PDB file of C-alpha atoms in Angstrom:
ATOM      1  CA  UNK A  12       3.471  11.614 -14.800  1.00 32.00           C
ATOM      2  CA  UNK A  13       4.858   8.345 -16.131  1.00 34.00           C
ATOM      3  CA  UNK A  14       2.345   5.513 -16.228  1.00 34.00           C
ATOM      4  CA  UNK A  15       3.818   1.995 -15.918  1.00 36.00           C
ATOM      5  CA  UNK A  16       3.833   0.044 -19.159  1.00 32.00           C
ATOM      6  CA  UNK A  17       1.476  -2.563 -17.745  1.00 34.00           C
ATOM      7  CA  UNK A  18      -1.339   0.024 -17.670  1.00 35.00           C
ATOM      8  CA  UNK A  19      -2.997   0.125 -21.057  1.00 34.00           C
ATOM      9  CA  UNK A  20      -6.429   1.662 -20.633  1.00 36.00           C
ATOM     10  CA  UNK A  21      -7.595   4.654 -18.674  1.00 42.00           C
ATOM     11  CA  UNK A  22     -10.334   2.674 -16.983  1.00 43.00           C
ATOM     12  CA  UNK A  23      -7.733   0.395 -15.394  1.00 41.00           C
ATOM     13  CA  UNK A  24      -6.091   3.309 -13.609  1.00 58.00           C
ATOM     14  CA  UNK A  25      -8.967   3.620 -11.149  1.00 82.00           C
ATOM     15  CA  UNK A  26      -9.056   0.018  -9.868  1.00 96.00           C
ATOM     16  CA  UNK A  27      -7.460  -0.693  -6.492  1.00 97.00           C
ATOM     17  CA  UNK A  28      -7.167  -3.853  -4.421  1.00 98.00           C
ATOM     18  CA  UNK A  29      -6.371  -3.814  -0.688  1.00 98.00           C
ATOM     19  CA  UNK A  30      -4.708  -6.970   0.625  1.00 98.00           C
ATOM     20  CA  UNK A  31      -5.755  -7.942   4.151  1.00 98.00           C
ATOM     21  CA  UNK A  32      -4.837 -10.911   6.341  1.00 98.00           C
ATOM     22  CA  UNK A  33      -5.223 -12.059   9.921  1.00 98.00           C
ATOM     23  CA  UNK A  34      -3.629  -9.546  12.277  1.00 98.00           C
ATOM     24  CA  UNK A  35      -3.755  -6.391  10.138  1.00 98.00           C
ATOM     25  CA  UNK A  36      -3.797  -3.253  12.290  1.00 97.00           C
ATOM     26  CA  UNK A  37      -7.237  -1.643  11.712  1.00 97.00           C
ATOM     27  CA  UNK A  38      -5.758   1.843  11.276  1.00 96.00           C
ATOM     28  CA  UNK A  39      -4.134   0.604   8.058  1.00 97.00           C
ATOM     29  CA  UNK A  40      -7.634   0.354   6.612  1.00 97.00           C
ATOM     30  CA  UNK A  41      -7.484   4.143   6.447  1.00 97.00           C
ATOM     31  CA  UNK A  42      -6.257   3.314   2.952  1.00 98.00           C
ATOM     32  CA  UNK A  43      -9.824   2.300   2.175  1.00 97.00           C
ATOM     33  CA  UNK A  44     -11.117   5.433   3.879  1.00 98.00           C
ATOM     34  CA  UNK A  45      -8.988   7.588   1.582  1.00 98.00           C
ATOM     35  CA  UNK A  46     -10.195   5.747  -1.513  1.00 98.00           C
ATOM     36  CA  UNK A  47     -13.784   6.071  -0.308  1.00 98.00           C
ATOM     37  CA  UNK A  48     -13.415   9.826   0.143  1.00 98.00           C
ATOM     38  CA  UNK A  49     -11.648  10.084  -3.214  1.00 98.00           C
ATOM     39  CA  UNK A  50     -14.721   8.630  -4.926  1.00 96.00           C
ATOM     40  CA  UNK A  51     -16.509  11.884  -4.100  1.00 96.00           C
ATOM     41  CA  UNK A  52     -13.958  13.642  -6.304  1.00 96.00           C
ATOM     42  CA  UNK A  53     -13.390  10.858  -8.842  1.00 95.00           C
ATOM     43  CA  UNK A  54     -16.406   8.502  -8.709  1.00 93.00           C
ATOM     44  CA  UNK A  55     -14.872   6.245 -11.340  1.00 91.00           C
ATOM     45  CA  UNK A  56     -12.518   4.836  -8.683  1.00 96.00           C
ATOM     46  CA  UNK A  57     -13.203   1.225  -7.698  1.00 96.00           C
ATOM     47  CA  UNK A  58     -11.659  -0.741  -4.850  1.00 97.00           C
ATOM     48  CA  UNK A  59     -11.964  -4.188  -3.312  1.00 98.00           C
ATOM     49  CA  UNK A  60     -10.465  -6.087  -0.402  1.00 98.00           C
ATOM     50  CA  UNK A  61      -8.640  -9.340  -1.101  1.00 98.00           C
ATOM     51  CA  UNK A  62      -7.445 -12.102   1.214  1.00 98.00           C
ATOM     52  CA  UNK A  63      -6.506 -15.759   0.882  1.00 98.00           C
ATOM     53  CA  UNK A  64     -10.226 -16.499   0.654  1.00 98.00           C
ATOM     54  CA  UNK A  65     -13.303 -14.317   0.428  1.00 98.00           C
ATOM     55  CA  UNK A  66     -15.130 -13.875   3.714  1.00 98.00           C
ATOM     56  CA  UNK A  67     -14.347 -12.883   7.304  1.00 98.00           C
ATOM     57  CA  UNK A  68     -10.790 -11.869   8.228  1.00 98.00           C
ATOM     58  CA  UNK A  69      -9.961 -11.194  11.872  1.00 98.00           C
ATOM     59  CA  UNK A  70      -7.741  -8.144  12.250  1.00 98.00           C
ATOM     60  CA  UNK A  71      -5.578  -7.187  15.234  1.00 97.00           C
ATOM     61  CA  UNK A  72      -7.447  -6.806  18.532  1.00 93.00           C
ATOM     62  CA  UNK A  73     -10.626  -8.453  17.340  1.00 93.00           C
ATOM     63  CA  UNK A  74     -12.108  -6.415  14.480  1.00 96.00           C
ATOM     64  CA  UNK A  75     -13.480  -8.659  11.738  1.00 97.00           C
ATOM     65  CA  UNK A  76     -13.879  -7.448   8.163  1.00 97.00           C
ATOM     66  CA  UNK A  77     -15.136  -9.197   5.050  1.00 97.00           C
ATOM     67  CA  UNK A  78     -12.724  -9.791   2.186  1.00 98.00           C
ATOM     68  CA  UNK A  79     -14.483  -9.241  -1.135  1.00 98.00           C
ATOM     69  CA  UNK A  80     -12.317 -11.707  -3.047  1.00 98.00           C
ATOM     70  CA  UNK A  81      -9.866 -14.546  -2.585  1.00 98.00           C
ATOM     71  CA  UNK A  82      -6.483 -14.618  -4.313  1.00 98.00           C
ATOM     72  CA  UNK A  83      -7.798 -16.472  -7.350  1.00 96.00           C
ATOM     73  CA  UNK A  84     -10.920 -14.338  -7.739  1.00 96.00           C
ATOM     74  CA  UNK A  85      -9.657 -10.759  -7.702  1.00 96.00           C
ATOM     75  CA  UNK A  86     -10.741  -8.828 -10.817  1.00 95.00           C
ATOM     76  CA  UNK A  87      -8.051  -7.028 -12.832  1.00 95.00           C
ATOM     77  CA  UNK A  88      -6.641  -4.013 -10.971  1.00 96.00           C
ATOM     78  CA  UNK A  89      -3.803  -1.630 -11.559  1.00 93.00           C
ATOM     79  CA  UNK A  90      -2.731  -1.089  -7.941  1.00 97.00           C
ATOM     80  CA  UNK A  91      -2.570  -3.485  -4.998  1.00 98.00           C
ATOM     81  CA  UNK A  92      -2.107  -1.974  -1.540  1.00 98.00           C
ATOM     82  CA  UNK A  93      -0.574  -4.328   1.041  1.00 98.00           C
ATOM     83  CA  UNK A  94      -1.532  -3.418   4.602  1.00 98.00           C
ATOM     84  CA  UNK A  95       0.513  -3.912   7.774  1.00 97.00           C
ATOM     85  CA  UNK A  96       0.001  -4.887  11.376  1.00 96.00           C
ATOM     86  CA  UNK A  97       1.138  -7.466  13.953  1.00 96.00           C
ATOM     87  CA  UNK A  98       0.122 -10.275  11.620  1.00 97.00           C
ATOM     88  CA  UNK A  99       2.888  -9.407   9.161  1.00 97.00           C
ATOM     89  CA  UNK A 100       5.301 -11.943  10.663  1.00 96.00           C
ATOM     90  CA  UNK A 101       2.909 -14.839  10.126  1.00 97.00           C
ATOM     91  CA  UNK A 102       2.009 -13.581   6.667  1.00 98.00           C
ATOM     92  CA  UNK A 103       5.711 -13.573   5.738  1.00 98.00           C
ATOM     93  CA  UNK A 104       5.701 -17.365   6.152  1.00 98.00           C
ATOM     94  CA  UNK A 105       2.511 -17.885   4.135  1.00 98.00           C
ATOM     95  CA  UNK A 106       3.693 -19.199   0.779  1.00 98.00           C
ATOM     96  CA  UNK A 107       0.277 -18.714  -0.827  1.00 98.00           C
ATOM     97  CA  UNK A 108       0.327 -15.017   0.112  1.00 98.00           C
ATOM     98  CA  UNK A 109       3.899 -14.568  -1.118  1.00 98.00           C
ATOM     99  CA  UNK A 110       3.100 -16.293  -4.408  1.00 98.00           C
ATOM    100  CA  UNK A 111       0.033 -14.083  -4.832  1.00 98.00           C
ATOM    101  CA  UNK A 112       2.143 -10.948  -4.351  1.00 98.00           C
ATOM    102  CA  UNK A 113       4.787 -12.189  -6.774  1.00 98.00           C
ATOM    103  CA  UNK A 114       2.119 -12.779  -9.423  1.00 97.00           C
ATOM    104  CA  UNK A 115       0.505  -9.405  -8.800  1.00 97.00           C
ATOM    105  CA  UNK A 116       3.871  -7.633  -9.182  1.00 96.00           C
ATOM    106  CA  UNK A 117       3.878  -8.705 -12.808  1.00 88.00           C
ATOM    107  CA  UNK A 118       0.397  -7.338 -13.410  1.00 93.00           C
ATOM    108  CA  UNK A 119       0.004  -4.175 -11.339  1.00 96.00           C
ATOM    109  CA  UNK A 120       1.695  -1.590  -9.200  1.00 96.00           C
ATOM    110  CA  UNK A 121       2.227  -3.071  -5.728  1.00 98.00           C
ATOM    111  CA  UNK A 122       2.306  -0.607  -2.828  1.00 98.00           C
ATOM    112  CA  UNK A 123       2.781  -1.342   0.852  1.00 98.00           C
ATOM    113  CA  UNK A 124       1.804   0.666   3.892  1.00 98.00           C
ATOM    114  CA  UNK A 125       3.443   0.282   7.308  1.00 96.00           C
ATOM    115  CA  UNK A 126       4.773  -3.253   7.900  1.00 97.00           C
ATOM    116  CA  UNK A 127       3.202  -4.431   4.688  1.00 98.00           C
ATOM    117  CA  UNK A 128       6.688  -3.729   3.305  1.00 98.00           C
ATOM    118  CA  UNK A 129       8.035  -6.609   5.379  1.00 98.00           C
ATOM    119  CA  UNK A 130       5.743  -8.939   3.456  1.00 98.00           C
ATOM    120  CA  UNK A 131       6.945  -7.504   0.145  1.00 98.00           C
ATOM    121  CA  UNK A 132      10.501  -8.113   1.331  1.00 98.00           C
ATOM    122  CA  UNK A 133       9.686 -11.728   2.193  1.00 98.00           C
ATOM    123  CA  UNK A 134       8.209 -12.143  -1.296  1.00 98.00           C
ATOM    124  CA  UNK A 135      11.484 -10.909  -2.816  1.00 98.00           C
ATOM    125  CA  UNK A 136       9.865  -7.845  -4.359  1.00 98.00           C
ATOM    126  CA  UNK A 137      12.137  -5.294  -2.662  1.00 98.00           C
ATOM    127  CA  UNK A 138      15.495  -6.804  -3.569  1.00 97.00           C
ATOM    128  CA  UNK A 139      17.636  -4.075  -5.132  1.00 96.00           C
ATOM    129  CA  UNK A 140      14.982  -1.466  -4.324  1.00 95.00           C
ATOM    130  CA  UNK A 141      14.812   1.465  -1.939  1.00 97.00           C
ATOM    131  CA  UNK A 142      12.201   0.761   0.740  1.00 97.00           C
ATOM    132  CA  UNK A 143      10.784   2.027   3.988  1.00 97.00           C
ATOM    133  CA  UNK A 144       8.498   0.705   6.690  1.00 97.00           C
ATOM    134  CA  UNK A 145       7.355   1.369  10.258  1.00 92.00           C
ATOM    135  CA  UNK A 146       9.813   3.095  12.627  1.00 93.00           C
ATOM    136  CA  UNK A 147       7.995   3.980  15.848  1.00 92.00           C
ATOM    137  CA  UNK A 148       7.073   1.084  18.170  1.00 91.00           C
ATOM    138  CA  UNK A 149       5.772   0.445  21.672  1.00 91.00           C
ATOM    139  CA  UNK A 150       8.185  -0.319  24.485  1.00 93.00           C
ATOM    140  CA  UNK A 151       9.757  -3.750  24.101  1.00 91.00           C
ATOM    141  CA  UNK A 152       8.930  -4.117  20.418  1.00 90.00           C
ATOM    142  CA  UNK A 153      11.499  -4.439  17.667  1.00 91.00           C
ATOM    143  CA  UNK A 154      11.706  -1.673  15.082  1.00 94.00           C
ATOM    144  CA  UNK A 155      10.533  -3.082  11.719  1.00 94.00           C
ATOM    145  CA  UNK A 156      12.832  -0.723   9.802  1.00 95.00           C
ATOM    146  CA  UNK A 157      15.826  -2.200  11.629  1.00 96.00           C
ATOM    147  CA  UNK A 158      14.540  -5.755  11.136  1.00 96.00           C
ATOM    148  CA  UNK A 159      14.324  -5.110   7.402  1.00 97.00           C
ATOM    149  CA  UNK A 160      17.809  -3.620   7.358  1.00 97.00           C
ATOM    150  CA  UNK A 161      19.335  -6.613   9.158  1.00 97.00           C
ATOM    151  CA  UNK A 162      17.402  -9.412   7.451  1.00 97.00           C
ATOM    152  CA  UNK A 163      17.435  -8.102   3.884  1.00 97.00           C
ATOM    153  CA  UNK A 164      20.873  -6.648   3.027  1.00 97.00           C
ATOM    154  CA  UNK A 165      19.862  -6.403  -0.632  1.00 97.00           C
ATOM    155  CA  UNK A 166      17.296  -3.711   0.171  1.00 97.00           C
ATOM    156  CA  UNK A 167      18.347  -0.057   0.483  1.00 97.00           C
ATOM    157  CA  UNK A 168      16.365   0.675   3.652  1.00 97.00           C
ATOM    158  CA  UNK A 169      15.531   4.318   4.394  1.00 96.00           C
ATOM    159  CA  UNK A 170      13.453   6.108   6.998  1.00 95.00           C
ATOM    160  CA  UNK A 171      11.076   7.987   4.701  1.00 96.00           C
ATOM    161  CA  UNK A 172       7.479   9.021   4.189  1.00 97.00           C
ATOM    162  CA  UNK A 173       7.483   6.687   1.211  1.00 97.00           C
ATOM    163  CA  UNK A 174       9.671   5.322  -1.558  1.00 97.00           C
ATOM    164  CA  UNK A 175       8.638   5.067  -5.193  1.00 97.00           C
ATOM    165  CA  UNK A 176      10.550   2.621  -7.363  1.00 96.00           C
ATOM    166  CA  UNK A 177       8.010   2.834 -10.184  1.00 94.00           C
ATOM    167  CA  UNK A 178       5.833  -0.250  -9.956  1.00 95.00           C
ATOM    168  CA  UNK A 179       6.891  -0.971  -6.350  1.00 97.00           C
ATOM    169  CA  UNK A 180       6.044   1.635  -3.701  1.00 98.00           C
ATOM    170  CA  UNK A 181       6.527   1.423   0.071  1.00 98.00           C
ATOM    171  CA  UNK A 182       4.926   3.732   2.613  1.00 97.00           C
ATOM    172  CA  UNK A 183       5.965   4.583   6.162  1.00 96.00           C
ATOM    173  CA  UNK A 184       4.336   3.525   9.377  1.00 93.00           C
ATOM    174  CA  UNK A 185       0.762   3.474  10.587  1.00 91.00           C
ATOM    175  CA  UNK A 186      -1.142   6.710   9.825  1.00 94.00           C
ATOM    176  CA  UNK A 187       1.262   7.459   6.982  1.00 95.00           C
ATOM    177  CA  UNK A 188      -0.859   4.966   5.066  1.00 97.00           C
ATOM    178  CA  UNK A 189      -3.077   7.997   4.434  1.00 98.00           C
ATOM    179  CA  UNK A 190      -0.201   9.890   2.832  1.00 98.00           C
ATOM    180  CA  UNK A 191       0.809   6.866   0.768  1.00 98.00           C
ATOM    181  CA  UNK A 192      -2.721   6.441  -0.574  1.00 98.00           C
ATOM    182  CA  UNK A 193      -2.953  10.131  -1.421  1.00 98.00           C
ATOM    183  CA  UNK A 194       0.377   9.757  -3.212  1.00 98.00           C
ATOM    184  CA  UNK A 195      -1.030   6.896  -5.291  1.00 97.00           C
ATOM    185  CA  UNK A 196      -4.021   9.041  -6.218  1.00 97.00           C
ATOM    186  CA  UNK A 197      -1.707  11.841  -7.292  1.00 96.00           C
ATOM    187  CA  UNK A 198       0.590   9.500  -9.217  1.00 95.00           C
ATOM    188  CA  UNK A 199      -2.175   7.915 -11.244  1.00 93.00           C
ATOM    189  CA  UNK A 200      -5.104  10.339 -11.186  1.00 94.00           C
ATOM    190  CA  UNK A 201      -3.381  13.699 -10.830  1.00 94.00           C
ATOM    191  CA  UNK A 202      -2.621  16.254  -8.148  1.00 96.00           C
ATOM    192  CA  UNK A 203      -6.107  17.778  -8.209  1.00 97.00           C
ATOM    193  CA  UNK A 204      -7.753  14.488  -7.203  1.00 96.00           C
ATOM    194  CA  UNK A 205      -5.224  14.001  -4.389  1.00 97.00           C
ATOM    195  CA  UNK A 206      -5.416  17.615  -3.207  1.00 98.00           C
ATOM    196  CA  UNK A 207      -9.196  17.739  -3.229  1.00 98.00           C
ATOM    197  CA  UNK A 208      -9.411  14.386  -1.448  1.00 98.00           C
ATOM    198  CA  UNK A 209      -7.045  15.651   1.264  1.00 98.00           C
ATOM    199  CA  UNK A 210      -9.133  18.815   1.551  1.00 98.00           C
ATOM    200  CA  UNK A 211     -12.467  17.083   2.080  1.00 98.00           C
ATOM    201  CA  UNK A 212     -10.766  14.726   4.545  1.00 98.00           C
ATOM    202  CA  UNK A 213      -9.567  17.853   6.402  1.00 98.00           C
ATOM    203  CA  UNK A 214      -6.071  16.433   6.052  1.00 97.00           C
ATOM    204  CA  UNK A 215      -4.360  19.192   4.056  1.00 97.00           C
ATOM    205  CA  UNK A 216      -2.320  20.581   6.954  1.00 97.00           C
ATOM    206  CA  UNK A 217      -1.393  17.149   8.312  1.00 97.00           C
ATOM    207  CA  UNK A 218      -0.300  16.091   4.842  1.00 97.00           C
ATOM    208  CA  UNK A 219       1.924  19.146   4.506  1.00 97.00           C
ATOM    209  CA  UNK A 220       3.423  18.524   7.944  1.00 96.00           C
ATOM    210  CA  UNK A 221       4.212  14.904   7.111  1.00 95.00           C
ATOM    211  CA  UNK A 222       5.802  15.909   3.817  1.00 94.00           C
ATOM    212  CA  UNK A 223       7.965  18.421   5.660  1.00 95.00           C
ATOM    213  CA  UNK A 224       8.984  15.921   8.349  1.00 92.00           C
ATOM    214  CA  UNK A 225      10.102  12.988   6.168  1.00 92.00           C
ATOM    215  CA  UNK A 226      11.258  12.629   2.563  1.00 91.00           C
ATOM    216  CA  UNK A 227       9.622  11.022  -0.421  1.00 95.00           C
ATOM    217  CA  UNK A 228      12.318   9.037  -2.216  1.00 94.00           C
ATOM    218  CA  UNK A 229      11.315   8.821  -5.853  1.00 93.00           C
ATOM    219  CA  UNK A 230      13.329   6.454  -8.021  1.00 87.00           C
ATOM    220  CA  UNK A 231      10.528   5.881 -10.514  1.00 81.00           C
ATOM    221  CA  UNK A 232      12.437   7.625 -13.295  1.00 58.00           C
ATOM    222  CA  UNK A 233      15.162   5.030 -12.944  1.00 53.00           C
ATOM    223  CA  UNK A 234      12.839   2.040 -13.312  1.00 49.00           C
TER     224      UNK A 234
END
């Protein structure tokens, strides 16, 4: 396993931030569920939610969650997970959010799940990278993968379980946020932590099925 050069101390490897904003799809908070379960295997893991400001954030369809920190208050982390949901389009026009992501990209691994990748694209973080995002949509909706392909010609857009460009990682749509978070655990904490977390989540077979159905595109060695 190659650890990015911006990680200097072992204790930093276990610190995750989860970026939320108005209109996140609640299922994308399964990222937090995975990290919570992983703490039973590796209790040194820490995680926090971050938004423009600490306090209530209204997600899609009415669920309200509490952001632990605002952009300027987040403690040092090694990995930031950017969630997706219907609010991604508005977030893509939020200069404060884009600036926050640009700053974090110089300090930590930045990973997206679902349409969180669209926000990374808007921030310019996927230019020249291989990336993926949500594919399946409800009737009448546009396919985010195709939107990314048409709006950002500098991105090598692929339908994949996830793409790993080293310090920039993008995950596929919706429930694949679980697989992306398990991948992050494996990348930074080892396969045993990821495997045991999947086991106690009773997700081992689903994880294997998802791996068989869509590729992981790993360009980390080329970073």
